[in-house]
C-alpha cells in the first residue's frame, strides 16, 4: 500500500457508494464527483477554519470540471450542530433556489458532515450529498455510513436521520493543517477498529501510531484506508445498527456522558471523550472478569504513548450515570454497553446492572481523588 488513491465501496444496494481516499483529491474533486452528480451545480457547506485552508483548492477542482459551486460558511465547533444553525442553513440553501437534483458538498469535520448531511436528508425530502471529510475523525468514521444529526437540549445527536452520501472523498493532505490535538482525537476512532475487531491492527498501531500522529503521511493513508474498509464492511452488513454496527459505539456511551458533563466544547473533544470511554470500557470489562487486566493495561499504555488523555478529570458518578441513561441505545430501561473480552473482541452487553455501573463509576472517582491527593 503506497502512494496514489484507493477506491472502496460501501455496498448498500441502490444506495451503494464509493469512498475515495488518498492524496491530492481536492484538486480533482470535480472529476471524482462528475459521475455521481445529477446537475453541474453544487452547494458547498463548510466552516470558517476549513474555508480558509481548503476551500479554494476544492472550488477550483470543481470549476476545472465545469461544476458551478455556491458556498455557505458556518462557524466552526460543535455549537454549530444545533437547531438554530440547522434552520439557518436550510433557509440559506433554499434561498439559493436549489432543485431536487442539486447536490450538497460537506467540506469539513464531523460537525459539518453531520449537519450538512441532515440538511441533505431534510431539504426537498432529500438531496444528494458528497462528504469531503477534512479531519481524521471524519475521514475514518463520521463521513462513512450515513448517520446525520444535530445536538439538542436533551443530548447529542438526538435529532437526525440515517441518510447515505453518494460519494466520500477523503483527501489525507488536508490532515496536514489539522491542529495536533484534533488529529489525536481522531486517532482514538482509528484505534477503535483495532480494539473492537482486529487485534493485528492494534499491534500495527502500537508499532506505528506514534509516527502516524506525528505526521507520517503514508501511515496516515494506510490507517484511513483500513478504517474506511472496516467501516464500509460494518455499515454494509448492518446499516441501521440492529447488530454489529453497534460495536462502533465502543467507548461512546461513557464518552457521550463525559462530553456532556464537560459541556461539549474545547474542554473535552469528542474523540478525547471516546478515548476515555474506551479505557473505561476496558477497565470495567477487566473488573467484571470479562477481559484480562493486562489487555486493559496495554490499551492505556498505547494511549499514553501517543499522547491521548487517560485521566478522567473530576466526575460525579450519579450525574454521569443519569446522562448515560439518556443515551439512544438504552433499551427497555437497560443501558447497553459495549465491553470487550480482549483486544479485538468487543461485544454488546445489557447485563451490567445500574448498581454495578454506579460502583464502577464511584471507584473511578475515588481513584482520581486519591491520585489528586497523592500529588
Ligand atoms: N455521523 C457519524 O457517524 C459520526 C461519527 C463520529 C463522530 N461524529 C460527530 O463528529 C463530530 C466531531 O467531528 P470532528 O472531530 O471532525 O470535529 P469538527 O468538525 O468540529 O472539527 C474539529 C475542528 O477542526 C477544524 N478543522 C477541520 N478540518 C480541518 C483541517 N483540515 N485543518 C485545520 N482545521 C480543520 C474545524 O474547523 C474544527 O475547529 C461530533 O459532532 C460527533 O458527534 C459523527
CSV table of C-alpha atoms and ligand atoms in Angstrom, one decimal:
chain,number,residue,atom,x,y,z
A,1,UNK,CA,0.0,0.0,0.0
A,2,UNK,CA,1.8,3.1,-1.1
A,3,UNK,CA,1.0,6.4,-3.0
A,4,UNK,CA,-2.0,7.2,-5.2
A,5,UNK,CA,-5.6,6.9,-4.2
A,6,UNK,CA,-7.8,3.9,-3.5
A,7,UNK,CA,-11.5,3.3,-4.1
A,8,UNK,CA,-13.6,1.4,-1.7
A,9,UNK,CA,-17.3,0.6,-2.0
A,10,UNK,CA,-20.0,0.7,0.6
A,11,UNK,CA,-22.4,-2.0,-0.6
A,12,UNK,CA,-25.9,-0.9,0.1
A,13,UNK,CA,-27.9,-2.0,-2.9
A,14,UNK,CA,-29.2,1.0,-4.8
A,15,UNK,CA,-27.7,3.3,-2.1
A,16,UNK,CA,-24.1,2.0,-2.6
A,17,UNK,CA,-21.3,4.5,-2.9
A,18,UNK,CA,-17.6,4.9,-3.3
A,19,UNK,CA,-15.1,6.1,-0.8
A,20,UNK,CA,-12.0,7.6,-2.5
A,21,UNK,CA,-9.1,8.0,-0.1
A,22,UNK,CA,-5.6,9.4,-1.0
A,23,UNK,CA,-3.5,12.4,-1.8
A,24,UNK,CA,-4.3,15.4,-3.9
A,25,UNK,CA,-8.0,14.6,-4.2
A,26,UNK,CA,-9.5,18.1,-3.5
A,27,UNK,CA,-7.9,19.4,-6.7
A,28,UNK,CA,-9.6,16.5,-8.6
A,29,UNK,CA,-12.9,16.7,-6.7
A,30,UNK,CA,-14.8,17.8,-9.8
A,31,UNK,CA,-13.6,14.8,-11.9
A,32,UNK,CA,-14.4,12.5,-9.0
A,33,UNK,CA,-17.9,13.9,-8.4
A,34,UNK,CA,-18.9,14.1,-12.0
A,35,UNK,CA,-20.0,10.5,-12.1
A,36,UNK,CA,-22.4,10.9,-9.3
A,37,UNK,CA,-23.8,14.5,-9.8
A,38,UNK,CA,-27.2,14.9,-11.4
A,39,UNK,CA,-26.5,18.6,-12.1
A,40,UNK,CA,-23.4,20.5,-12.8
A,41,UNK,CA,-24.1,22.6,-9.7
A,42,UNK,CA,-23.4,22.0,-6.0
A,43,UNK,CA,-23.8,23.9,-2.7
A,44,UNK,CA,-20.6,23.6,-0.6
A,45,UNK,CA,-21.2,23.7,3.1
A,46,UNK,CA,-18.1,24.3,5.2
A,47,UNK,CA,-16.8,26.0,8.3
A,48,UNK,CA,-14.7,29.1,8.6
A,49,UNK,CA,-11.4,27.3,9.6
A,50,UNK,CA,-11.7,24.8,6.7
A,51,UNK,CA,-12.8,27.5,4.3
A,52,UNK,CA,-9.6,29.5,4.9
A,53,UNK,CA,-7.4,26.4,4.3
A,54,UNK,CA,-9.0,24.2,1.7
A,55,UNK,CA,-12.0,25.8,0.0
A,56,UNK,CA,-10.0,27.4,-2.8
A,57,UNK,CA,-8.5,24.1,-3.8
A,58,UNK,CA,-11.9,22.4,-3.8
A,59,UNK,CA,-13.7,25.2,-5.6
A,60,UNK,CA,-11.0,25.2,-8.4
A,61,UNK,CA,-11.2,21.4,-8.6
A,62,UNK,CA,-14.9,21.7,-9.2
A,63,UNK,CA,-14.6,24.6,-11.6
A,64,UNK,CA,-12.0,22.6,-13.6
A,65,UNK,CA,-14.7,20.0,-14.3
A,66,UNK,CA,-17.3,22.7,-15.2
A,67,UNK,CA,-19.2,22.3,-11.9
A,68,UNK,CA,-20.6,25.6,-10.5
A,69,UNK,CA,-20.4,25.9,-6.7
A,70,UNK,CA,-22.2,28.2,-4.2
A,71,UNK,CA,-20.6,28.4,-0.8
A,72,UNK,CA,-22.0,28.6,2.7
A,73,UNK,CA,-19.6,29.1,5.5
A,74,UNK,CA,-20.6,28.3,9.1
A,75,UNK,CA,-18.9,29.0,12.4
A,76,UNK,CA,-16.5,26.2,13.5
A,77,UNK,CA,-17.2,24.0,16.5
A,78,UNK,CA,-19.8,21.6,18.0
A,79,UNK,CA,-22.1,24.6,18.8
A,80,UNK,CA,-22.9,24.8,15.1
A,81,UNK,CA,-24.6,21.4,15.2
A,82,UNK,CA,-27.8,22.9,16.8
A,83,UNK,CA,-31.3,23.7,15.7
A,84,UNK,CA,-30.6,27.4,15.1
A,85,UNK,CA,-27.7,26.7,12.7
A,86,UNK,CA,-29.7,23.9,11.1
A,87,UNK,CA,-32.6,26.2,10.4
A,88,UNK,CA,-30.4,29.0,9.0
A,89,UNK,CA,-28.5,26.5,6.9
A,90,UNK,CA,-31.7,25.1,5.4
A,91,UNK,CA,-33.1,28.6,4.7
A,92,UNK,CA,-29.9,29.7,3.2
A,93,UNK,CA,-29.7,26.7,0.9
A,94,UNK,CA,-33.3,27.2,-0.2
A,95,UNK,CA,-32.7,30.9,-0.8
A,96,UNK,CA,-30.1,29.8,-3.5
A,97,UNK,CA,-33.0,28.4,-5.5
A,98,UNK,CA,-31.9,24.8,-5.4
A,99,UNK,CA,-33.6,22.0,-7.3
A,100,UNK,CA,-34.0,18.3,-6.2
A,101,UNK,CA,-31.0,17.4,-8.4
A,102,UNK,CA,-28.7,20.0,-6.8
A,103,UNK,CA,-26.2,18.2,-4.5
A,104,UNK,CA,-24.7,19.4,-1.3
A,105,UNK,CA,-21.0,19.0,-0.6
A,106,UNK,CA,-20.0,18.8,3.1
A,107,UNK,CA,-16.4,20.1,3.3
A,108,UNK,CA,-15.1,19.8,6.9
A,109,UNK,CA,-15.1,17.7,10.0
A,110,UNK,CA,-17.8,15.6,11.6
A,111,UNK,CA,-19.7,18.7,12.6
A,112,UNK,CA,-20.2,19.9,9.1
A,113,UNK,CA,-20.7,16.4,7.8
A,114,UNK,CA,-23.4,15.6,10.3
A,115,UNK,CA,-25.2,19.0,9.9
A,116,UNK,CA,-25.0,19.2,6.1
A,117,UNK,CA,-25.9,15.5,5.8
A,118,UNK,CA,-29.0,16.1,7.9
A,119,UNK,CA,-29.9,19.2,5.8
A,120,UNK,CA,-29.5,17.0,2.7
A,121,UNK,CA,-31.8,14.4,4.2
A,122,UNK,CA,-34.4,17.0,5.0
A,123,UNK,CA,-34.4,19.5,2.2
A,124,UNK,CA,-36.9,18.9,-0.6
A,125,UNK,CA,-37.3,15.5,1.1
A,126,UNK,CA,-33.8,14.5,0.2
A,127,UNK,CA,-30.9,15.9,-1.8
A,128,UNK,CA,-27.8,14.0,-2.8
A,129,UNK,CA,-24.7,14.9,-0.8
A,130,UNK,CA,-21.0,14.3,-1.0
A,131,UNK,CA,-18.8,14.0,2.1
A,132,UNK,CA,-15.4,15.7,1.8
A,133,UNK,CA,-14.0,15.0,5.3
A,134,UNK,CA,-11.1,17.1,6.4
A,135,UNK,CA,-10.4,15.8,10.0
A,136,UNK,CA,-9.0,12.4,10.8
A,137,UNK,CA,-12.2,11.6,12.8
A,138,UNK,CA,-14.4,12.4,9.9
A,139,UNK,CA,-12.2,10.5,7.4
A,140,UNK,CA,-12.1,7.3,9.4
A,141,UNK,CA,-15.6,7.4,10.9
A,142,UNK,CA,-18.3,10.1,10.6
A,143,UNK,CA,-18.2,10.7,6.8
A,144,UNK,CA,-19.0,7.0,6.1
A,145,UNK,CA,-22.2,5.3,7.0
A,146,UNK,CA,-24.9,7.9,6.7
A,147,UNK,CA,-25.5,8.9,10.3
A,148,UNK,CA,-26.5,12.5,10.2
A,149,UNK,CA,-27.7,14.5,13.2
A,150,UNK,CA,-27.8,17.6,15.3
A,151,UNK,CA,-27.5,18.1,19.1
A,152,UNK,CA,-30.5,19.2,21.1
A,153,UNK,CA,-31.0,20.2,24.8
A,154,UNK,CA,-31.8,16.6,25.7
A,155,UNK,CA,-28.5,15.3,24.3
A,156,UNK,CA,-26.1,14.8,21.5
A,157,UNK,CA,-27.1,13.6,18.0
A,158,UNK,CA,-30.7,13.0,19.2
A,159,UNK,CA,-32.4,14.6,16.1
A,160,UNK,CA,-31.2,13.1,12.9
A,161,UNK,CA,-31.6,10.6,10.1
A,162,UNK,CA,-29.8,7.6,8.5
A,163,UNK,CA,-29.1,9.1,5.1
A,164,UNK,CA,-26.2,7.9,2.9
A,165,UNK,CA,-24.0,10.2,0.9
A,166,UNK,CA,-23.5,9.5,-2.8
A,167,UNK,CA,-19.7,9.7,-2.5
A,168,UNK,CA,-17.0,10.2,0.1
A,169,UNK,CA,-13.7,11.9,-0.9
A,170,UNK,CA,-11.1,11.7,1.9
A,171,UNK,CA,-8.0,13.7,0.9
A,172,UNK,CA,-5.4,12.9,3.5
A,173,UNK,CA,-3.4,16.0,2.5
A,174,UNK,CA,-6.0,18.1,4.4
A,175,UNK,CA,-4.8,16.4,7.6
A,176,UNK,CA,-1.5,18.3,7.4
A,177,UNK,CA,-3.3,21.5,8.6
A,178,UNK,CA,-5.3,19.9,11.4
A,179,UNK,CA,-4.3,21.0,14.9
A,180,UNK,CA,-2.4,18.2,16.6
A,181,UNK,CA,-5.0,17.9,19.4
A,182,UNK,CA,-7.8,17.4,16.8
A,183,UNK,CA,-5.7,14.8,15.0
A,184,UNK,CA,-5.1,12.9,18.2
A,185,UNK,CA,-8.8,13.0,19.0
A,186,UNK,CA,-9.5,11.5,15.6
A,187,UNK,CA,-6.8,8.9,16.2
A,188,UNK,CA,-8.9,7.5,19.0
A,189,UNK,CA,-11.5,6.4,16.4
A,190,UNK,CA,-8.8,4.7,14.4
A,191,UNK,CA,-7.7,2.7,17.5
A,192,UNK,CA,-11.3,1.8,18.0
A,193,UNK,CA,-11.3,-0.5,14.9
A,194,UNK,CA,-8.4,-2.4,16.4
A,195,UNK,CA,-10.0,-2.6,19.8
A,196,UNK,CA,-13.4,-3.8,18.6
A,197,UNK,CA,-12.5,-6.3,15.8
A,198,UNK,CA,-8.8,-6.5,14.8
A,199,UNK,CA,-6.1,-7.3,17.2
A,200,UNK,CA,-3.4,-7.4,14.5
A,201,UNK,CA,-4.4,-3.8,13.5
A,202,UNK,CA,-3.9,-2.8,17.2
A,203,UNK,CA,-0.5,-4.4,17.1
A,204,UNK,CA,0.3,-2.4,14.0
A,205,UNK,CA,-0.8,0.8,15.7
A,206,UNK,CA,1.4,0.0,18.7
A,207,UNK,CA,4.3,0.0,16.2
A,208,UNK,CA,3.2,2.9,14.0
A,209,UNK,CA,0.7,5.0,15.9
A,210,UNK,CA,3.2,7.5,17.3
A,211,UNK,CA,4.8,8.2,13.9
A,212,UNK,CA,1.3,8.4,12.3
A,213,UNK,CA,0.2,11.0,14.9
A,214,UNK,CA,3.4,13.0,14.4
A,215,UNK,CA,2.7,13.4,10.7
A,216,UNK,CA,3.8,10.4,8.6
A,217,UNK,CA,1.5,10.8,5.6
A,218,UNK,CA,1.9,7.2,4.3
A,219,UNK,CA,1.0,5.7,7.7
A,220,UNK,CA,-2.0,8.1,7.8
A,221,UNK,CA,-3.1,7.0,4.4
A,222,UNK,CA,-2.9,3.3,5.4
A,223,UNK,CA,-4.8,3.9,8.6
A,224,UNK,CA,-7.5,5.9,6.9
A,225,UNK,CA,-7.9,3.2,4.2
A,226,UNK,CA,-8.0,0.4,6.8
A,227,UNK,CA,-10.6,2.3,8.9
A,228,UNK,CA,-12.8,3.1,6.0
A,229,UNK,CA,-12.6,-0.5,4.8
A,230,UNK,CA,-13.8,-1.7,8.3
A,231,UNK,CA,-16.5,0.9,8.5
A,232,UNK,CA,-17.8,0.2,5.0
A,233,UNK,CA,-17.9,-3.5,5.8
A,234,UNK,CA,-19.8,-3.0,9.1
A,235,UNK,CA,-22.3,-0.5,7.5
A,236,UNK,CA,-22.9,-2.8,4.6
A,237,UNK,CA,-23.8,-5.6,7.0
A,238,UNK,CA,-25.9,-3.6,9.3
A,239,UNK,CA,-26.9,-0.1,8.0
A,240,UNK,CA,-29.4,0.7,10.7
A,241,UNK,CA,-27.5,-0.6,13.7
A,242,UNK,CA,-29.5,-3.6,14.5
A,243,UNK,CA,-26.4,-5.6,15.4
A,244,UNK,CA,-22.7,-5.4,14.6
A,245,UNK,CA,-22.8,-1.6,13.8
A,246,UNK,CA,-23.5,-1.0,17.5
A,247,UNK,CA,-19.9,-2.1,18.2
A,248,UNK,CA,-18.8,1.1,16.6
A,249,UNK,CA,-20.2,2.8,19.7
A,250,UNK,CA,-17.4,1.3,21.7
A,251,UNK,CA,-16.5,3.9,24.3
A,252,UNK,CA,-19.3,6.2,23.2
A,253,UNK,CA,-21.9,5.6,26.0
A,254,UNK,CA,-19.3,6.6,28.6
A,255,UNK,CA,-17.8,9.1,26.1
A,256,UNK,CA,-21.0,11.0,25.3
A,257,UNK,CA,-21.8,11.3,29.0
A,258,UNK,CA,-18.3,12.7,29.7
A,259,UNK,CA,-18.7,15.1,26.8
A,260,UNK,CA,-22.0,16.3,28.1
A,261,UNK,CA,-20.5,16.8,31.6
A,262,UNK,CA,-17.7,18.8,30.1
A,263,UNK,CA,-20.2,20.9,28.1
A,264,UNK,CA,-19.5,19.8,24.5
A,265,UNK,CA,-16.6,22.1,23.9
A,266,UNK,CA,-12.9,22.6,23.9
A,267,UNK,CA,-12.6,21.2,27.5
A,268,UNK,CA,-13.0,17.7,26.1
A,269,UNK,CA,-13.2,17.0,22.4
A,270,UNK,CA,-15.4,14.2,21.1
A,271,UNK,CA,-12.5,11.9,20.2
A,272,UNK,CA,-10.9,12.5,23.6
A,273,UNK,CA,-14.1,11.6,25.3
A,274,UNK,CA,-14.3,8.4,23.2
A,275,UNK,CA,-10.7,7.5,24.1
A,276,UNK,CA,-11.6,7.9,27.8
A,277,UNK,CA,-14.8,5.9,27.3
A,278,UNK,CA,-12.9,3.1,25.6
A,279,UNK,CA,-10.4,2.9,28.5
A,280,UNK,CA,-13.4,2.8,30.9
A,281,UNK,CA,-15.0,0.0,28.9
A,282,UNK,CA,-11.7,-2.0,29.1
A,283,UNK,CA,-11.4,-1.2,32.9
A,284,UNK,CA,-15.0,-2.2,33.5
A,285,UNK,CA,-14.5,-5.4,31.4
A,286,UNK,CA,-11.4,-6.3,33.4
A,287,UNK,CA,-13.1,-5.5,36.7
A,288,UNK,CA,-16.0,-7.8,35.8
A,289,UNK,CA,-13.6,-10.5,35.0
A,290,UNK,CA,-14.6,-10.5,31.3
A,291,UNK,CA,-11.2,-9.4,29.9
A,292,UNK,CA,-7.6,-9.9,31.0
A,293,UNK,CA,-6.3,-7.0,33.1
A,294,UNK,CA,-3.1,-7.0,31.1
A,295,UNK,CA,-5.1,-6.1,27.9
A,296,UNK,CA,-6.7,-3.1,29.7
A,297,UNK,CA,-3.3,-2.0,30.8
A,298,UNK,CA,-1.9,-2.4,27.2
A,299,UNK,CA,-4.7,-0.1,25.8
A,300,UNK,CA,-3.9,2.5,28.4
A,301,UNK,CA,-0.2,2.3,27.7
A,302,UNK,CA,-0.8,2.8,24.0
A,303,UNK,CA,-3.0,5.9,24.6
A,304,UNK,CA,-0.3,7.3,26.9
A,305,UNK,CA,2.4,6.5,24.3
A,306,UNK,CA,0.7,8.6,21.6
A,307,UNK,CA,-0.4,11.4,24.0
A,308,UNK,CA,-4.1,10.8,24.3
A,309,UNK,CA,-5.8,11.8,27.5
A,310,UNK,CA,-6.1,9.0,30.0
A,311,UNK,CA,-7.2,10.8,33.1
A,312,UNK,CA,-10.9,11.4,33.7
A,313,UNK,CA,-10.9,14.7,35.5
A,314,UNK,CA,-13.4,15.4,38.1
A,315,UNK,CA,-16.6,13.3,37.6
A,316,UNK,CA,-19.7,12.8,39.6
A,317,UNK,CA,-20.8,9.2,39.3
A,318,UNK,CA,-24.5,9.8,39.7
A,319,UNK,CA,-24.6,12.6,37.2
A,320,UNK,CA,-22.6,10.6,34.7
A,321,UNK,CA,-25.0,7.6,35.2
A,322,UNK,CA,-28.0,9.9,34.7
A,323,UNK,CA,-26.5,11.1,31.4
A,324,UNK,CA,-25.8,7.5,30.3
A,325,UNK,CA,-29.4,6.6,30.9
A,326,UNK,CA,-30.4,9.2,28.3
A,327,UNK,CA,-28.4,7.5,25.6
A,328,UNK,CA,-30.2,6.5,22.4
A,329,UNK,CA,-29.0,2.9,23.0
A,330,UNK,CA,-31.0,2.4,26.2
A,331,UNK,CA,-33.4,-0.4,25.6
A,332,UNK,CA,-36.2,-1.3,28.0
A,333,UNK,CA,-34.6,0.8,30.6
A,334,UNK,CA,-31.3,-1.1,30.5
A,335,UNK,CA,-28.1,0.7,29.4
A,336,UNK,CA,-26.5,-1.1,26.6
A,337,UNK,CA,-22.7,-1.1,26.9
A,338,UNK,CA,-20.0,-2.3,24.5
A,339,UNK,CA,-17.5,-4.3,26.5
A,340,UNK,CA,-14.5,-6.4,25.5
A,341,UNK,CA,-13.4,-10.0,26.0
A,342,UNK,CA,-10.0,-8.9,24.8
A,343,UNK,CA,-8.3,-6.5,22.4
A,344,UNK,CA,-10.2,-7.0,19.1
A,345,UNK,CA,-13.1,-8.8,20.7
A,346,UNK,CA,-15.8,-6.3,21.6
A,347,UNK,CA,-19.4,-7.4,22.3
A,348,UNK,CA,-22.7,-5.8,23.3
A,349,UNK,CA,-23.8,-6.3,26.9
A,350,UNK,CA,-27.1,-5.5,28.5
A,351,UNK,CA,-26.1,-7.4,31.6
A,352,UNK,CA,-24.4,-4.7,33.6
A,353,UNK,CA,-26.7,-3.5,36.3
A,354,UNK,CA,-27.1,0.1,37.4
A,355,UNK,CA,-25.7,-0.9,40.8
A,356,UNK,CA,-22.5,-2.4,39.3
A,357,UNK,CA,-22.1,0.6,37.0
A,358,UNK,CA,-22.6,3.0,39.8
A,359,UNK,CA,-20.0,1.2,41.9
A,360,UNK,CA,-17.5,1.2,39.0
A,361,UNK,CA,-18.0,4.9,38.4
A,362,UNK,CA,-17.7,5.7,42.1
A,363,UNK,CA,-14.5,3.7,42.1
A,364,UNK,CA,-13.1,5.7,39.2
A,365,UNK,CA,-13.9,8.9,41.0
A,366,UNK,CA,-12.2,7.6,44.2
A,367,UNK,CA,-9.1,6.6,42.3
A,368,UNK,CA,-9.0,10.1,40.9
A,369,UNK,CA,-9.4,11.7,44.3
A,370,UNK,CA,-6.6,9.6,45.8
A,371,UNK,CA,-4.4,10.3,42.8
A,372,UNK,CA,-5.0,14.0,43.2
A,373,UNK,CA,-4.2,13.8,47.0
A,374,UNK,CA,-1.0,11.9,46.2
A,375,UNK,CA,0.3,14.8,44.0
B,1,LIG,N1,-22.0,10.6,11.8
B,1,LIG,C1,-21.2,9.8,12.5
B,1,LIG,O1,-21.2,8.6,12.2
B,1,LIG,C2,-20.3,10.3,13.5
B,1,LIG,C3,-19.3,9.5,14.0
B,1,LIG,C4,-18.4,10.1,14.9
B,1,LIG,C5,-18.5,11.4,15.2
B,1,LIG,N2,-19.5,12.2,14.7
B,1,LIG,C6,-19.6,13.6,15.1
B,1,LIG,O2,-18.5,14.3,14.6
B,1,LIG,C7,-18.3,15.5,15.3
B,1,LIG,C8,-16.9,15.7,15.6
B,1,LIG,O3,-16.2,15.8,14.4
B,1,LIG,P1,-14.7,16.4,14.3
B,1,LIG,O4,-13.9,15.9,15.4
B,1,LIG,O5,-14.3,16.3,12.9
B,1,LIG,O6,-15.0,17.9,14.7
B,1,LIG,P2,-15.2,19.3,13.9
B,1,LIG,O7,-15.9,19.1,12.7
B,1,LIG,O8,-15.6,20.3,14.9
B,1,LIG,O9,-13.7,19.7,13.5
B,1,LIG,C9,-12.7,19.9,14.5
B,1,LIG,C10,-12.0,21.3,14.3
B,1,LIG,O10,-11.1,21.1,13.3
B,1,LIG,C11,-11.3,22.2,12.3
B,1,LIG,N3,-10.8,21.6,11.0
B,1,LIG,C12,-11.5,20.7,10.3
B,1,LIG,N4,-10.7,20.3,9.3
B,1,LIG,C13,-9.5,20.9,9.4
B,1,LIG,C14,-8.3,20.9,8.6
B,1,LIG,N5,-8.1,20.1,7.6
B,1,LIG,N6,-7.3,21.8,9.0
B,1,LIG,C15,-7.5,22.6,10.1
B,1,LIG,N7,-8.6,22.6,10.9
B,1,LIG,C16,-9.6,21.8,10.5
B,1,LIG,C17,-12.7,22.5,12.4
B,1,LIG,O11,-12.9,23.8,11.9
B,1,LIG,C18,-12.9,22.4,13.9
B,1,LIG,O12,-12.5,23.6,14.5
B,1,LIG,C19,-19.2,15.3,16.6
B,1,LIG,O13,-20.3,16.2,16.5
B,1,LIG,C20,-19.6,13.9,16.5
B,1,LIG,O14,-20.9,13.7,17.1
B,1,LIG,C21,-20.4,11.6,13.9
